[in-house]
Short mmCIF file of C-alpha atoms and ligand atoms in Angstrom, two decimals:
data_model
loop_
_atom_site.label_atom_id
_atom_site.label_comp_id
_atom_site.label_asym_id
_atom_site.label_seq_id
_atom_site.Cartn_x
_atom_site.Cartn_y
_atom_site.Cartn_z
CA UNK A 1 33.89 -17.85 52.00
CA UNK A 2 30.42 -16.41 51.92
CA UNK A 3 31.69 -14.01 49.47
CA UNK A 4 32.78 -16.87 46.97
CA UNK A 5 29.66 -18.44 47.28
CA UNK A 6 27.49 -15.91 46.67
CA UNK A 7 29.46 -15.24 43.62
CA UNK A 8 29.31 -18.50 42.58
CA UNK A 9 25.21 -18.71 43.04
CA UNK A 10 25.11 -15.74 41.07
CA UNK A 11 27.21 -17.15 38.49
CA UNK A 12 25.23 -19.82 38.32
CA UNK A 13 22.27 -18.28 38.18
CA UNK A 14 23.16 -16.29 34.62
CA UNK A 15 24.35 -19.49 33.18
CA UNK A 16 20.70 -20.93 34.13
CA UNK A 17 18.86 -17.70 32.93
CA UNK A 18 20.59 -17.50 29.38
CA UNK A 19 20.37 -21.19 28.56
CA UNK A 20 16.83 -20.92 29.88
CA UNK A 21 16.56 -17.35 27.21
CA UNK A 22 18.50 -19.71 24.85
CA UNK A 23 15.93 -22.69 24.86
CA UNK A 24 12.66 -20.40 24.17
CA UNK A 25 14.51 -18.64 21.84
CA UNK A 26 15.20 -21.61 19.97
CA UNK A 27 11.23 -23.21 20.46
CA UNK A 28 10.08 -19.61 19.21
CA UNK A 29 11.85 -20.01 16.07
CA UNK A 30 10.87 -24.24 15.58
CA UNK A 31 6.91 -22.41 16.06
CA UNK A 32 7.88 -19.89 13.44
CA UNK A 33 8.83 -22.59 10.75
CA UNK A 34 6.19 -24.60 11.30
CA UNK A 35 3.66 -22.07 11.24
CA UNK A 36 5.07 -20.72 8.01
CA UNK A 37 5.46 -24.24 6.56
CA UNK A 38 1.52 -24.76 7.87
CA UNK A 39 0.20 -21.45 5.58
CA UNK A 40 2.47 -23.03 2.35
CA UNK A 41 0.52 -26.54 2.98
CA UNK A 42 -2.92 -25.60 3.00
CA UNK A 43 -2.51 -22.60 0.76
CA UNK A 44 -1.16 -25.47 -2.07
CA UNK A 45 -4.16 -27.53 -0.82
CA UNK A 46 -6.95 -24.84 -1.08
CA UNK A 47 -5.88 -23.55 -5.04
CA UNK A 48 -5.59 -26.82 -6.72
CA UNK A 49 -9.12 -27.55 -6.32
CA UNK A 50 -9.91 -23.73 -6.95
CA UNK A 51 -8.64 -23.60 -9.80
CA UNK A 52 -10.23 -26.78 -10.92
CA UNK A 53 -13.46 -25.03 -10.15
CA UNK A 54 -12.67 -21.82 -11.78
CA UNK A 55 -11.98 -23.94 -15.00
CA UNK A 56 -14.97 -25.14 -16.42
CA UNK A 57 -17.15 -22.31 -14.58
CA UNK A 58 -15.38 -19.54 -16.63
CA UNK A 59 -15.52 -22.33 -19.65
CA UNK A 60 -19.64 -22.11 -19.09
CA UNK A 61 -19.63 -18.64 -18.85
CA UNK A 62 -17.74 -17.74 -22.06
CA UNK A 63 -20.19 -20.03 -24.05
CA UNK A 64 -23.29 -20.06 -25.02
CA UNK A 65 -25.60 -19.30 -22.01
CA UNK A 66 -28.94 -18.41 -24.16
CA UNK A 67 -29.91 -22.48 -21.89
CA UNK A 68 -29.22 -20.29 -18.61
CA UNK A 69 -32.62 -18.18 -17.15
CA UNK A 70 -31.03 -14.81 -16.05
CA UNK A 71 -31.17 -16.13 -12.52
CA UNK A 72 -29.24 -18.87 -13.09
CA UNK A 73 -26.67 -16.79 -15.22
CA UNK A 74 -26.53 -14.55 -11.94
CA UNK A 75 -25.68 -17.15 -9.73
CA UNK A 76 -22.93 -18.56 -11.94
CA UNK A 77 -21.24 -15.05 -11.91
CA UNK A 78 -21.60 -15.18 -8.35
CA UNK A 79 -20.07 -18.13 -7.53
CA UNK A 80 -16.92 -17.28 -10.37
CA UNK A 81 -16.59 -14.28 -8.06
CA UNK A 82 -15.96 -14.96 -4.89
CA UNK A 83 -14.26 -18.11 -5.98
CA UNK A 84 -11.83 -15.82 -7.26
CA UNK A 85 -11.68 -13.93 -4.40
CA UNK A 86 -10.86 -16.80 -2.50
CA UNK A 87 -8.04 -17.35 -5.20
CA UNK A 88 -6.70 -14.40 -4.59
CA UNK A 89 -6.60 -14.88 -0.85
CA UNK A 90 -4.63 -18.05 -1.66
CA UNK A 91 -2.38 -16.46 -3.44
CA UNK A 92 -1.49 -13.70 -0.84
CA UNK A 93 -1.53 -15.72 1.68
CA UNK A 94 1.32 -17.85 -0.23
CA UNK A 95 3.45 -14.60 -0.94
CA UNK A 96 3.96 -14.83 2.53
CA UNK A 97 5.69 -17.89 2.87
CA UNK A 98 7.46 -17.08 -0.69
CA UNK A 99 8.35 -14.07 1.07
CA UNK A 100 10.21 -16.67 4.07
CA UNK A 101 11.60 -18.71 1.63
CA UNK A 102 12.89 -15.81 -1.00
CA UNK A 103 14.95 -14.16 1.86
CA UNK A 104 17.79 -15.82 0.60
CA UNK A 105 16.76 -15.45 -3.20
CA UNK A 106 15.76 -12.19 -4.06
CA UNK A 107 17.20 -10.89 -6.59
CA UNK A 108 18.47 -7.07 -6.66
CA UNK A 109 18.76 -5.09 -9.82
CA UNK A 110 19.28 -1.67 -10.83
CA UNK A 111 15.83 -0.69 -11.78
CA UNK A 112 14.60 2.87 -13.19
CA UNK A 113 11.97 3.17 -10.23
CA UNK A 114 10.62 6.60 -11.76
CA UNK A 115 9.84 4.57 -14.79
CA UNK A 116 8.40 1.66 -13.66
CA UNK A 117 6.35 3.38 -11.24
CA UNK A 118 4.67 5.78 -13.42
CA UNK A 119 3.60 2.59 -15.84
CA UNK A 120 2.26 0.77 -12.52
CA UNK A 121 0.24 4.12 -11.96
CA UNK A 122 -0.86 4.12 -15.49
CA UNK A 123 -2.11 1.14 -15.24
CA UNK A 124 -4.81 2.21 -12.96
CA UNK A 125 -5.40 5.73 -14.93
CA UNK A 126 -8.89 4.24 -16.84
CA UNK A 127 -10.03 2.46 -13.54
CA UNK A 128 -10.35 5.51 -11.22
CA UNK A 129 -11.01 8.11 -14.29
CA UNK A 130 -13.72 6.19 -14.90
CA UNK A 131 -14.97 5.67 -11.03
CA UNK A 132 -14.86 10.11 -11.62
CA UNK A 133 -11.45 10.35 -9.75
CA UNK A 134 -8.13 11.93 -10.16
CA UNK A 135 -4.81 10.04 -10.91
CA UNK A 136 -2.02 12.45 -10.34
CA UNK A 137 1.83 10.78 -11.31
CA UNK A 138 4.79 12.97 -10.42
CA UNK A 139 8.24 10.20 -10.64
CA UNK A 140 10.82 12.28 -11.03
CA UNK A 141 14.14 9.99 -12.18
CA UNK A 142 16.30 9.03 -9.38
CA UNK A 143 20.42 10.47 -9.52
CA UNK A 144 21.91 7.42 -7.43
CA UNK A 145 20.87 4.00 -8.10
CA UNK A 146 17.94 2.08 -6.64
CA UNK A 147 18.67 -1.69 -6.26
CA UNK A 148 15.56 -3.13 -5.73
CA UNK A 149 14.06 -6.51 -6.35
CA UNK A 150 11.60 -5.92 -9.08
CA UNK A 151 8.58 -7.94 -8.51
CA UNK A 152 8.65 -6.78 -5.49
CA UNK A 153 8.56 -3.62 -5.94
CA UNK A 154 5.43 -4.20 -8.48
CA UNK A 155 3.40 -6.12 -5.06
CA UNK A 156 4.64 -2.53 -3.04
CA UNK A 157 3.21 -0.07 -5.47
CA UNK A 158 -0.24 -2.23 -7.03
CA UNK A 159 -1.04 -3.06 -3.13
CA UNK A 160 -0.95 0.66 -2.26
CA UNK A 161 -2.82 1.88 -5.05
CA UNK A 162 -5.13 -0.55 -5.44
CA UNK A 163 -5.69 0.52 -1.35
CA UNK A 164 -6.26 4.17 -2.53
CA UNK A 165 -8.48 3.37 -5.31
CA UNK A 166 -10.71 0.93 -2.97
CA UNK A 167 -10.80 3.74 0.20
CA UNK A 168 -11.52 6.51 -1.56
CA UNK A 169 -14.64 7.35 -3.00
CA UNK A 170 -14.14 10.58 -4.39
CA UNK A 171 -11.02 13.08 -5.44
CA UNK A 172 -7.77 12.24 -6.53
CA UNK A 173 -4.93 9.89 -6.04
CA UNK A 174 -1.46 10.91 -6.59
CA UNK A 175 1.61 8.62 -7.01
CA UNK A 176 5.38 10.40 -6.42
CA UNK A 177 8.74 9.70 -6.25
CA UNK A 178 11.36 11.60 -5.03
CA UNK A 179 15.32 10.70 -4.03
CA UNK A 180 15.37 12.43 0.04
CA UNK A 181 18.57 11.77 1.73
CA UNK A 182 19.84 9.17 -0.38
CA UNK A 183 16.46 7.47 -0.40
CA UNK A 184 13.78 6.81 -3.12
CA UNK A 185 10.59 8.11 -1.26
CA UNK A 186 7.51 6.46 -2.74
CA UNK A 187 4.35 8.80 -1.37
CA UNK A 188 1.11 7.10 -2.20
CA UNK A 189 -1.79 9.79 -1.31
CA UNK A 190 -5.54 9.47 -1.42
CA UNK A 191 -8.70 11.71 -0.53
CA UNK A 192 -10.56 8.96 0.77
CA UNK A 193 -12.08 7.67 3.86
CA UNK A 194 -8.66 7.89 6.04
CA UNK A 195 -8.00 5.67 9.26
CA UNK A 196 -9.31 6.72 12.79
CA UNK A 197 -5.93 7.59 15.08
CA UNK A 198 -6.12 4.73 17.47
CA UNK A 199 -5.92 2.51 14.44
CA UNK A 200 -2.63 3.91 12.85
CA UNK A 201 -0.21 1.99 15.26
CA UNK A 202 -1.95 -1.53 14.09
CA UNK A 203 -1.99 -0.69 9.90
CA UNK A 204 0.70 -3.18 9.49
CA UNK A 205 -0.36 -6.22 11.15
CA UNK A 206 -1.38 -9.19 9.38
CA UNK A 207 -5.56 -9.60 9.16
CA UNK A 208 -5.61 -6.27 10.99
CA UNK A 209 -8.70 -4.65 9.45
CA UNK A 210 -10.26 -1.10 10.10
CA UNK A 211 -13.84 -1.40 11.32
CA UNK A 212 -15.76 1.36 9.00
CA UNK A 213 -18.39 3.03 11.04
CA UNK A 214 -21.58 3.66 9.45
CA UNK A 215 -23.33 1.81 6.48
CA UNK A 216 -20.21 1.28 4.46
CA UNK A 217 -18.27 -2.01 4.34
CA UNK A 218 -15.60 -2.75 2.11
CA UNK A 219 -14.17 -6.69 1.03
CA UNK A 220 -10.49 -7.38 1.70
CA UNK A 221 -8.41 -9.70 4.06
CA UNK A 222 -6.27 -7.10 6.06
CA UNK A 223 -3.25 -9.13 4.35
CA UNK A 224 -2.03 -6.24 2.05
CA UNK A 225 -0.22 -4.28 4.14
CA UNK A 226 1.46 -6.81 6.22
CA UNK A 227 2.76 -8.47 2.58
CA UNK A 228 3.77 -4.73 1.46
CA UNK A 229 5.75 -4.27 4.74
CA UNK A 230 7.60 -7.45 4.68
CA UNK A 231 8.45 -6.59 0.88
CA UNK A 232 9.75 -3.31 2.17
CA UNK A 233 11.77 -4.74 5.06
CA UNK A 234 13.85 -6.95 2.72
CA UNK A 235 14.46 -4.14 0.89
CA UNK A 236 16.07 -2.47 4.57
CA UNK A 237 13.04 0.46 3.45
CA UNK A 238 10.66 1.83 5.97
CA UNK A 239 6.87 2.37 5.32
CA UNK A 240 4.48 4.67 7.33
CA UNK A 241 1.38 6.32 7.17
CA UNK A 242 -0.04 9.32 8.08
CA UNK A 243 -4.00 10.03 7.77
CA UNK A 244 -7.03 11.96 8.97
CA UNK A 245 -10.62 9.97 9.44
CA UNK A 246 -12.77 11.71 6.61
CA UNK A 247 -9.91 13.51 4.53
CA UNK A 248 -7.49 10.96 3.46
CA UNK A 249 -4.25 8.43 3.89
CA UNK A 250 -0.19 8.83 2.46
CA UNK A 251 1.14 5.80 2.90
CA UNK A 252 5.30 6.55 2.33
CA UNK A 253 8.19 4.08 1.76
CA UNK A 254 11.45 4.60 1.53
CA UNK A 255 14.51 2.46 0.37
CA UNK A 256 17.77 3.13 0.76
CA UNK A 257 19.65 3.48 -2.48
CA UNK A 258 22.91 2.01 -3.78
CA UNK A 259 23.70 -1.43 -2.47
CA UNK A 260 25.68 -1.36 0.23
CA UNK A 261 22.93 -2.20 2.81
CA UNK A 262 21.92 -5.29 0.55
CA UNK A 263 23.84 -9.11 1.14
CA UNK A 264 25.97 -8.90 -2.17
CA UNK A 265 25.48 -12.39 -3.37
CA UNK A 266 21.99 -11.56 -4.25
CA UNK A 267 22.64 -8.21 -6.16
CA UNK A 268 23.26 -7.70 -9.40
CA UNK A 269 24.94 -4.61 -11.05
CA UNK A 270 23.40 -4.95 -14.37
CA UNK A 271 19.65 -4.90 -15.09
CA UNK A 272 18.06 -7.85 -16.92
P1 ADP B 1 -7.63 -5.14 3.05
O1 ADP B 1 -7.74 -3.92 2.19
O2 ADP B 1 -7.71 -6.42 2.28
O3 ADP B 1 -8.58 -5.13 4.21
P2 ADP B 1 -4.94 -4.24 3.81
O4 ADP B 1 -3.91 -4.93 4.63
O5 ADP B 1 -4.53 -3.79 2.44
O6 ADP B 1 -6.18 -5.21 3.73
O7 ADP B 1 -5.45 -3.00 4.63
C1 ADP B 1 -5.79 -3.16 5.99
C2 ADP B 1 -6.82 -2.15 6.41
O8 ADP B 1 -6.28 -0.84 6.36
C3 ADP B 1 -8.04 -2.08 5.49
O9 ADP B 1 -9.03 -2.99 5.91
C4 ADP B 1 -8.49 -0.65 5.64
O10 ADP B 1 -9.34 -0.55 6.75
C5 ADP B 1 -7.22 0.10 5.95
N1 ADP B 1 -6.66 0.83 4.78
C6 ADP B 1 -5.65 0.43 3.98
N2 ADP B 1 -5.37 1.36 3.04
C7 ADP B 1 -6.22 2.38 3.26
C8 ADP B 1 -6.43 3.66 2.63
N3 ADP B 1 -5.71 4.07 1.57
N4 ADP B 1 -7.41 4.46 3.15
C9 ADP B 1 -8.14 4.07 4.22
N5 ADP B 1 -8.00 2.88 4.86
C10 ADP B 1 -7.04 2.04 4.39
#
């Protein structure tokens, strides 16, 4: 008898314990949605009246300013500035919750990554050239085919460039990609300042920002990376990064190619 009813306690006990696992489960998600639905509200809020402001200030700017004393000029440019920084903030911070609600909507196409990724590179060729850096671009063209959502694979490659360009203040930057067991490997490789070792683990969280040591500080949100690794996750990729304080940063991604991996309502077999 005390047999039975120790089994049955027990029993009883894992029924209580999973719909117990089952309820926070379930509240974790509700916080989730609502967090996610929070960051689209005020993100909508915030760039209507931005971009009401950024309106007539660029309007001012582009005419005739001869009225303006160069102090006043400066100020304008000031405030255009960092309003558009704030813009810009906006807007990442809306990716995100695009990001939540494209899940189910991105769209998959056979895309020649070697080309598109060397014209994404080009694009910052004049920038660093002119800053007295290198841009090196080795894309070799892939042999299987790489199914990849295409603006998103524009936000993965400008994010980590524009991060080599803005951490490195000297040397060269070099864009490749190679296919590596049925992957296209995307290796995006700087000389600049590099991240500390106790930092590496934490590159990927969301507002997670290096603190630079010395006199040097550097603008940005810490919102990059996080946006780049979601991107990559839809995409079943990986992304890592390896680095050395004082010598440099490779930030790598990989995809899987082919579409087997991807849901195949949302692929497409012929590019648009
Ligand atoms: P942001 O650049 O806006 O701060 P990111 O999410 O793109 O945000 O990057 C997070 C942090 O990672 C940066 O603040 C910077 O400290 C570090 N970081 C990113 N890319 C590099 C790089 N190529 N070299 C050195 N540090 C980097």
């Amino acid at each position: 008898f005390q047999l039975i009813a120790d089994q049955l306690g027990s029993s009883l006990a894992n029924v209580y314990a999973y719909e117990e696992a089952r309820r926070r489960a379930e509240a974790l998600i509700e916080i989730d949605r609502a967090k996610t639905a929070f960051f689209n509200n005020i993100s909508h809020e915030f760039r209507t009246p931005l971009t009401l402001m950024l309106g007539p200030l660029e309007e001012l700017l582009a005419g005739d300013t001869s009225a303006f004393s160069t102090k006043q000029r400066a100020d304008l440019e000031i405030t255009q500035r960092n309003a558009n920084r704030l813009l810009k903030l906006v807007n990442t911070l809306l990716d995100f919750s695009r990001i939540e609600a494209k899940k189910a909507h991105a769209q998959y196409f056979p895309v020649d990554l070697a080309n598109v990724t060397t014209d994404l590179a080009g694009s910052f060729r004049s920038a660093i050239e002119h800053a007295g850096m290198e841009l090196e671009v080795d894309c070799r063209p892939l042999q299987e085919t790489a199914y990849v959502d295409r603006d998103m694979w524009e936000k993965i490659v400008l994010n980590l460039l524009s991060n080599a360009f803005k951490y490195t203040l000297k040397g060269t930057i070099s864009v490749s990609l190679r296919e590596e067991d049925n992957k296209a490997v995307l290796r995006v490789k700087d000389t600049g300042i590099g991240i500390p070792a106790e930092e590496l683990p934490h590159m990927f969280e969301r507002f997670h920002r290096v603190k630079q040591s010395g006199g040097r500080s550097f603008e940005g949100t810490g919102i990059g990376l996080s946006l780049v690794k979601e991107l990559v996750l839809l995409h079943e990729g990986t992304i890592t990064v390896e680095s050395e304080a004082g010598k440099g940063s490779t930030f790598t991604v990989s995809i899987p190619l082919g579409a087997d991996h991807l849901p195949a309502a949302q692929v497409s077999m012929y590019d648009n």
